[in-house]
Amino acid sequence: MNRAAYMTDVNTMFFKEVPMPEPGPEDVVVKIEYCGICGSDVHYYNKGRIGDYVVEGEFILGHEVAGTVTQVGTAVKHLHVGDRVALEPGITCGHCEQCKEGKYNLCKDVIFFATPPVQGALQNYVKHPADMCFLLPDNVSTKEGALVEPLAVGLHACKQGNVGLGDSVVILGSGCIGLVTLLSAKAMGASNVIVVDLFEKRLEFAKKLGANHVINARTENVEQRIQELLGDRGADVVIETAGSPKTIYQTPFFAKMGGTVVLVGLAVDADLTYNMAQVMNKELTIKSVFRYRNLYPTAIHAIADGSIDVKQIVTHEFQFEDAKQAFDTVIADAENVVKGIIAL
Ligand SMILES: [Zn+2]
Ligand SMILES: [Zn+2]
């Protein structure tokens, strides 16, 4: 039997039996074991839309999933029944310029779990292209497999910033994406990672996960503290994950001459004030991030060899039956929930 958790209106959720998926020749069917709750899921659940993407009718949330293969299509060679896999959620066309360049995350025809009208993966069984299902080694759990998705965002942010050995990195925002960016930056060799946030609890979490320094923007003068920690030089890379106009504005000021700014957080208002004199005088490189590409194998290897302990970011675990409670908790206790995950 296959059951899905549906939302029909904001803050509603109910279960419904759905047909068992049938794999096409190049697909596998996966019994989902874990589904992470992403900020975007919460936004759809609570607000019913993200920009132009509007939830209409019955909608299944969830795109951070992993589980065990139960059926394989006739043309699938590399996966077998019983294999444990992490599912990369975007299915792309494979033919457009961006796909051919390897930047398939920018494919205009992408079909991405839980982005209306495409249904999500918070259900017992899903069908997915086998080439977007990544085998988990024995020492990587399916819980960790579900966390590969947010981790890939952090890895992509650091790759875009070219973070490397010995670098100093300022990360603005210590939510889930800020923390996976921190884990990625440390794993990629950064020596001095400074994390800035408004909430003390989140900063304590960042310290636990390896931040060299943390700054509380509510009680400390951020500019002054960064000056104390990095001197006049500034940071090699500044990564913005909070998505607030204020922190986006701060980014060029914290970067060194010739440094790089990576914008990950999306501000509610798209039109922002930015100091172009800082950018021009320092000859900064500004990069942005849209999801991630080609990073599932990297993330899985980094988890398997111990370079990144991603499961540390999970603060709240729920059962599938309590899916509604899971979403309600994530919203009501935003300060304490870093990452909620649902076990199916
Ligand atoms: Zn996500
Ligand atoms: Zn394409």
Coordinates of N, CA and C and ligand atoms in Angstrom, one line a residue, residues 36-41 63-64 89 112 149-150 153 177 292 339, ligand 1:
G36 N 13.4 14.9 4.8 CA 13.8 16.1 5.5 C 12.7 17.2 5.2
I37 N 12.5 18.1 6.2 CA 11.6 19.2 6.0 C 12.4 20.5 5.7
C38 N 12.2 21.0 4.5 CA 13.0 22.1 4.0 C 12.2 23.4 4.2
G39 N 12.9 24.5 4.2 CA 12.3 25.8 4.4 C 11.2 26.0 3.3
S40 N 11.5 25.5 2.1 CA 10.5 25.7 1.0 C 9.2 24.9 1.3
D41 N 9.4 23.7 1.8 CA 8.2 22.9 2.2 C 7.3 23.7 3.2
H63 N 11.1 17.0 -0.6 CA 12.0 16.7 -1.7 C 13.4 16.2 -1.2
E64 N 13.6 16.1 0.1 CA 14.8 15.7 0.7 C 14.7 14.2 1.1
P89 N 16.4 15.4 -6.4 CA 15.0 15.7 -6.8 C 14.8 16.2 -8.2
F112 N 10.9 19.3 -10.5 CA 11.5 19.2 -9.2 C 10.4 18.9 -8.1
E149 N 20.6 16.4 0.3 CA 20.0 17.5 -0.5 C 20.4 18.8 0.1
P150 N 20.1 19.1 1.4 CA 20.5 20.4 1.9 C 22.1 20.6 1.9
V153 N 23.5 22.0 -1.2 CA 23.4 23.5 -1.3 C 24.6 24.1 -0.7
I177 N 20.8 26.1 6.2 CA 21.8 26.3 5.0 C 23.1 26.9 5.5
Y292 N 21.9 23.3 -6.8 CA 23.2 22.6 -6.8 C 23.3 21.8 -8.1
K339 N 16.9 21.4 11.9 CA 16.5 20.5 10.8 C 15.5 19.5 11.4
Ligands
ZN1 ZN 15.7 21.3 0.5

